[in-house]
Tab-separated table of C-alpha atoms in Angstrom:
chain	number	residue	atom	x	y	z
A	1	UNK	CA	16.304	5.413	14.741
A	2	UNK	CA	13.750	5.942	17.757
A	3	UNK	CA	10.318	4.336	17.270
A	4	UNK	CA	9.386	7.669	16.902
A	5	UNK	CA	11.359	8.604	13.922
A	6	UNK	CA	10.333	4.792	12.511
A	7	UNK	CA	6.586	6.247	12.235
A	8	UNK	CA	7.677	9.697	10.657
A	9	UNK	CA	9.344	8.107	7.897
A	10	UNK	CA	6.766	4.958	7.977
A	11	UNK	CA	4.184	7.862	7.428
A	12	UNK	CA	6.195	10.149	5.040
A	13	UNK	CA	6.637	7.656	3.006
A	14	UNK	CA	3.333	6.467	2.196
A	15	UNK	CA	2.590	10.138	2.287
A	16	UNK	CA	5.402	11.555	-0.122
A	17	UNK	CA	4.920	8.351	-2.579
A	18	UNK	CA	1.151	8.231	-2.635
A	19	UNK	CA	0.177	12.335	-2.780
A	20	UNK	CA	3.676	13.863	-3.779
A	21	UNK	CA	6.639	15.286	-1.984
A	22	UNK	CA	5.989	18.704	-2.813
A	23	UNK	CA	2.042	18.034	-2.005
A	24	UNK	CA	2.916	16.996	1.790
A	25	UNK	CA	3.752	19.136	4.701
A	26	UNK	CA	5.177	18.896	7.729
A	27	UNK	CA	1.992	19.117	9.389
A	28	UNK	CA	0.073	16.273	7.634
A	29	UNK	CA	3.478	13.873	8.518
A	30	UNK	CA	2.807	14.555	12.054
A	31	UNK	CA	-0.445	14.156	12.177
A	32	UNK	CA	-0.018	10.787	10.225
A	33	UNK	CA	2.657	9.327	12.428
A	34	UNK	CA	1.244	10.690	16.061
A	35	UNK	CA	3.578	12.993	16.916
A	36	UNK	CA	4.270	16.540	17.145
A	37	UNK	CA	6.016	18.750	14.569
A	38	UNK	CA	8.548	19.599	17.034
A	39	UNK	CA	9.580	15.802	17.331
A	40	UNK	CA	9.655	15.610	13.774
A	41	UNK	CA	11.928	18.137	13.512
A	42	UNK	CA	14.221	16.716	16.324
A	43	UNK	CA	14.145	13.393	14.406
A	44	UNK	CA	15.127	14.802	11.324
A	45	UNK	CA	15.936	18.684	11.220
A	46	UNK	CA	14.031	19.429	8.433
A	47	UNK	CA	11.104	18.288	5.860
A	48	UNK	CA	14.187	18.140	2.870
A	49	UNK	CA	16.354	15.743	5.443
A	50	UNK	CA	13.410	13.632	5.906
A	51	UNK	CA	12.159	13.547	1.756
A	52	UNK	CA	16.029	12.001	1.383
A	53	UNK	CA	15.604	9.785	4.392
A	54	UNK	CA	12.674	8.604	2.936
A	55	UNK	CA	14.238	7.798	-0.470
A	56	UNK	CA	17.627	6.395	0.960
A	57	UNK	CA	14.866	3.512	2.504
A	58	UNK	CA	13.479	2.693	-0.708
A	59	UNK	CA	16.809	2.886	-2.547
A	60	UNK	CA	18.422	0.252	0.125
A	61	UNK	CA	15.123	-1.765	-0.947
A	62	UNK	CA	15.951	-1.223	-4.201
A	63	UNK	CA	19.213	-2.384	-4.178
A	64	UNK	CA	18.806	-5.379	-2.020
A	65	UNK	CA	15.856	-6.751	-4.828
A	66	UNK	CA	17.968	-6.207	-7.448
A	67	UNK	CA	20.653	-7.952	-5.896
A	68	UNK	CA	18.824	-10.733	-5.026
A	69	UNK	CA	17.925	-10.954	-8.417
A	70	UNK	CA	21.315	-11.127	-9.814
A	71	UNK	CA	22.632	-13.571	-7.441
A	72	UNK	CA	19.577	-16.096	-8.374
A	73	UNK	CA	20.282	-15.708	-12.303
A	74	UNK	CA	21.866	-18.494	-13.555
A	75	UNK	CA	24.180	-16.910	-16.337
A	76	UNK	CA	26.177	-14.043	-16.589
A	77	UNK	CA	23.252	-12.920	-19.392
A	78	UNK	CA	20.404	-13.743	-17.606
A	79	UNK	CA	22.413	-11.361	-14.509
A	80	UNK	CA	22.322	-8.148	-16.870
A	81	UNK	CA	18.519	-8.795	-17.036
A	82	UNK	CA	17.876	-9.543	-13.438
A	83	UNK	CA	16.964	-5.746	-13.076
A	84	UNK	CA	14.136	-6.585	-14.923
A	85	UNK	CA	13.183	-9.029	-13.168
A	86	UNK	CA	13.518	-7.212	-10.001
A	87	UNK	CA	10.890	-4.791	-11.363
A	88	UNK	CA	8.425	-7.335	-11.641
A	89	UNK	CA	8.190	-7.634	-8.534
A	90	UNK	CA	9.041	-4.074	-7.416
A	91	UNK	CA	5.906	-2.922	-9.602
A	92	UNK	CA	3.703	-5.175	-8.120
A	93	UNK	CA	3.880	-3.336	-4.563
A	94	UNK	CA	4.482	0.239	-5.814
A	95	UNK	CA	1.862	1.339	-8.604
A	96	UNK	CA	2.386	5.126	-9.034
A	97	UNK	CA	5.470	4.237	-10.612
A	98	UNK	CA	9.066	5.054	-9.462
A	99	UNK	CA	9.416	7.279	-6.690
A	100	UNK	CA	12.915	8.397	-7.779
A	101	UNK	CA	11.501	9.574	-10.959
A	102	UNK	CA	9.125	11.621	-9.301
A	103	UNK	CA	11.217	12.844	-6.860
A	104	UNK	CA	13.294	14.342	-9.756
A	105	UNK	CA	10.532	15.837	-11.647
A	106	UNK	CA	9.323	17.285	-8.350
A	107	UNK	CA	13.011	18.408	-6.840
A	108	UNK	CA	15.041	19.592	-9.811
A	109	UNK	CA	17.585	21.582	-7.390
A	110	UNK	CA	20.191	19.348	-7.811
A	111	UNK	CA	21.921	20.426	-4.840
A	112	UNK	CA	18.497	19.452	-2.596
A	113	UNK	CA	19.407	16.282	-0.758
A	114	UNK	CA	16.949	14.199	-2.131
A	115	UNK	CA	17.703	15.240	-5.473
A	116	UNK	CA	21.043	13.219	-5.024
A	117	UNK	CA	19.572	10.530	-3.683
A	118	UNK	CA	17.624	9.793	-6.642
A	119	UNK	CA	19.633	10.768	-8.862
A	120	UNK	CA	22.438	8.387	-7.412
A	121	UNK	CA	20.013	5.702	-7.046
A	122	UNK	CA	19.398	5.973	-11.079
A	123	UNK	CA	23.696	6.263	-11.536
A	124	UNK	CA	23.881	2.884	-9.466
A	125	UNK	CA	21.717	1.192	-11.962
A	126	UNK	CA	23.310	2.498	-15.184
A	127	UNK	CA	26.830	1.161	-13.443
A	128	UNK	CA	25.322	-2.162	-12.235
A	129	UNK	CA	24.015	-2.814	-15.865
A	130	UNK	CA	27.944	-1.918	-17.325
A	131	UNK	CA	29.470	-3.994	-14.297
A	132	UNK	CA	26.681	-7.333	-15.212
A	133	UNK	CA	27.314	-6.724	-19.171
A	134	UNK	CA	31.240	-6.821	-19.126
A	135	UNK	CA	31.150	-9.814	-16.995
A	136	UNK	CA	28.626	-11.453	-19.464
A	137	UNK	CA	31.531	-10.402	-21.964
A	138	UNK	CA	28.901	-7.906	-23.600
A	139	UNK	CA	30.884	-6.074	-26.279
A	140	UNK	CA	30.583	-1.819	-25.292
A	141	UNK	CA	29.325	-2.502	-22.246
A	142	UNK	CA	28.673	1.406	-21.548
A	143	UNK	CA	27.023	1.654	-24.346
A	144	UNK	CA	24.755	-1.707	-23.817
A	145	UNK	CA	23.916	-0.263	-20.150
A	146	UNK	CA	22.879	2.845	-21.367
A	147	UNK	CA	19.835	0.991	-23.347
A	148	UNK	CA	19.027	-0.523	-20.930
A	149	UNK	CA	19.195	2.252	-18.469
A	150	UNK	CA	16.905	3.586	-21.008
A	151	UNK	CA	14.611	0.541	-21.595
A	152	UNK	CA	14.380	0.098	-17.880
A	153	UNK	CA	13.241	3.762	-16.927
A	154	UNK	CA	10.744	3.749	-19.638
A	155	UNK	CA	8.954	0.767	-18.476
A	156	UNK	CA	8.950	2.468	-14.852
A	157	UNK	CA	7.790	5.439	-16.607
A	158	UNK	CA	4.680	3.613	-18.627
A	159	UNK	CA	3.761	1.791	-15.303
A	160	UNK	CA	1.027	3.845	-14.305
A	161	UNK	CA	-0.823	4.384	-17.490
A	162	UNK	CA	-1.651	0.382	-16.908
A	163	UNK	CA	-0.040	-0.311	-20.170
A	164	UNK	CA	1.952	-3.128	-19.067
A	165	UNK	CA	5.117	-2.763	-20.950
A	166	UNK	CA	7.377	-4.614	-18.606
A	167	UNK	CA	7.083	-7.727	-20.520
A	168	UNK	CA	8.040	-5.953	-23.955
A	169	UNK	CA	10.793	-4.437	-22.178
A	170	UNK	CA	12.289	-7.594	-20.717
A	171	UNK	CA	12.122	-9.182	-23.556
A	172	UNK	CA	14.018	-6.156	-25.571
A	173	UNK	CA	16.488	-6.427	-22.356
A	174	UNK	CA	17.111	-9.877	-23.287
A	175	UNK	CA	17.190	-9.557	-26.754
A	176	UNK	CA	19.763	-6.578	-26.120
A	177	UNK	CA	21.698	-8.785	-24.620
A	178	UNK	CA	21.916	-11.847	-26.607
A	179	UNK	CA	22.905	-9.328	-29.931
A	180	UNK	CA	25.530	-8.259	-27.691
A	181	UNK	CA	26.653	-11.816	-26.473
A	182	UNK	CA	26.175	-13.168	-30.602
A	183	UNK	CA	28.996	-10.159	-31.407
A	184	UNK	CA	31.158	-10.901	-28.703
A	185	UNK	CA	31.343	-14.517	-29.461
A	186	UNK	CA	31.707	-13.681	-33.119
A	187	UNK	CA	30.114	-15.432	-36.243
A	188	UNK	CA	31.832	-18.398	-35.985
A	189	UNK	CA	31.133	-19.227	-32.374
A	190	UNK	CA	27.882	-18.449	-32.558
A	191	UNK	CA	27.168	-20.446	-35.432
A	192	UNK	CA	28.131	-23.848	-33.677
């Protein structure tokens, strides 16, 4: 990407995420990132191209924290949770709440390119919770992921009404979890 087309998304972003997608034009981008609407449109072809160029950045983000976060957990349990973790410290940078979410509620045309994005970014968690729970030997682990698909969203969701549910939702993560691991080690394991 040309420095130019760094400072279109650098500015879209901030734009699209702080004052919504649907609330930004072209023009305002431009303006933002010093350049003309012409180059803008020679970096990216179009404002819907750019809105999914914009979320593909924060999705790679995404994915590396979370990945990070797996790899430092130190069990296969404490792995399925690591999403959680990951949010902690997601949260702390992006306070409107998730920009995937809103990106949804703002683009339902699920053929708009952006649309996908987010809605593949929110597919990759759902199978990265069923991948971490059937190596933590989580019985159902589809049905296990979908809670805390669930769980996980909701927190996002509650994030900018300040009423810090993170920490409630970790711990139902983890307590998700450890029911699951208690059944798939059965009564007598888990009793010794």
């Amino acid at each position: 990407m040309t420095p130019a087309g760094r400072r279109i998304v650098a500015a879209a972003e901030e734009l699209f995420y702080n004052r919504g997608i649907t609330a930004v034009g072209v023009d305002l981008i431009a303006e933002h990132s010093g350049v003309t609407k012409r180059t803008l449109y020679n970096q990216f072809g179009s404002k819907d191209h750019l809105v999914a160029v914009y979320l593909a950045g924060r999705d790679q983000r995404w994915r590396a924290l979370v990945q990070a976060a797996v790899d430092a957990a130190g069990t296969p349990a404490e792995a399925v949770v690591a999403p959680f973790e990951a949010l902690r410290t997601w949260s702390a940078a992006n306070t409107r709440g998730c920009a995937f979410i809103n990106a949804l509620a703002e683009l339902p045309d699920a053929a708009h390119p952006a649309h996908r994005v987010a809605a593949d970014q929110k597919l990759w968690l759902l199978n990265l919770f069923e991948e971490l729970a059937a190596a933590a030997d989580c019985p159902r682990p589809a049905a296990l992921a979908t809670r805390l698909l669930v769980l996980h969203e909701g927190a996002i969701a509650t994030q900018p009404l300040a009423l810090d549910t993170l920490p409630e939702a970790v711990e139902l993560a983890r307590a998700l979890v450890e029911a699951g691991s208690r059944v798939s080690r059965g009564p007598r394991d888990s009793q010794a």
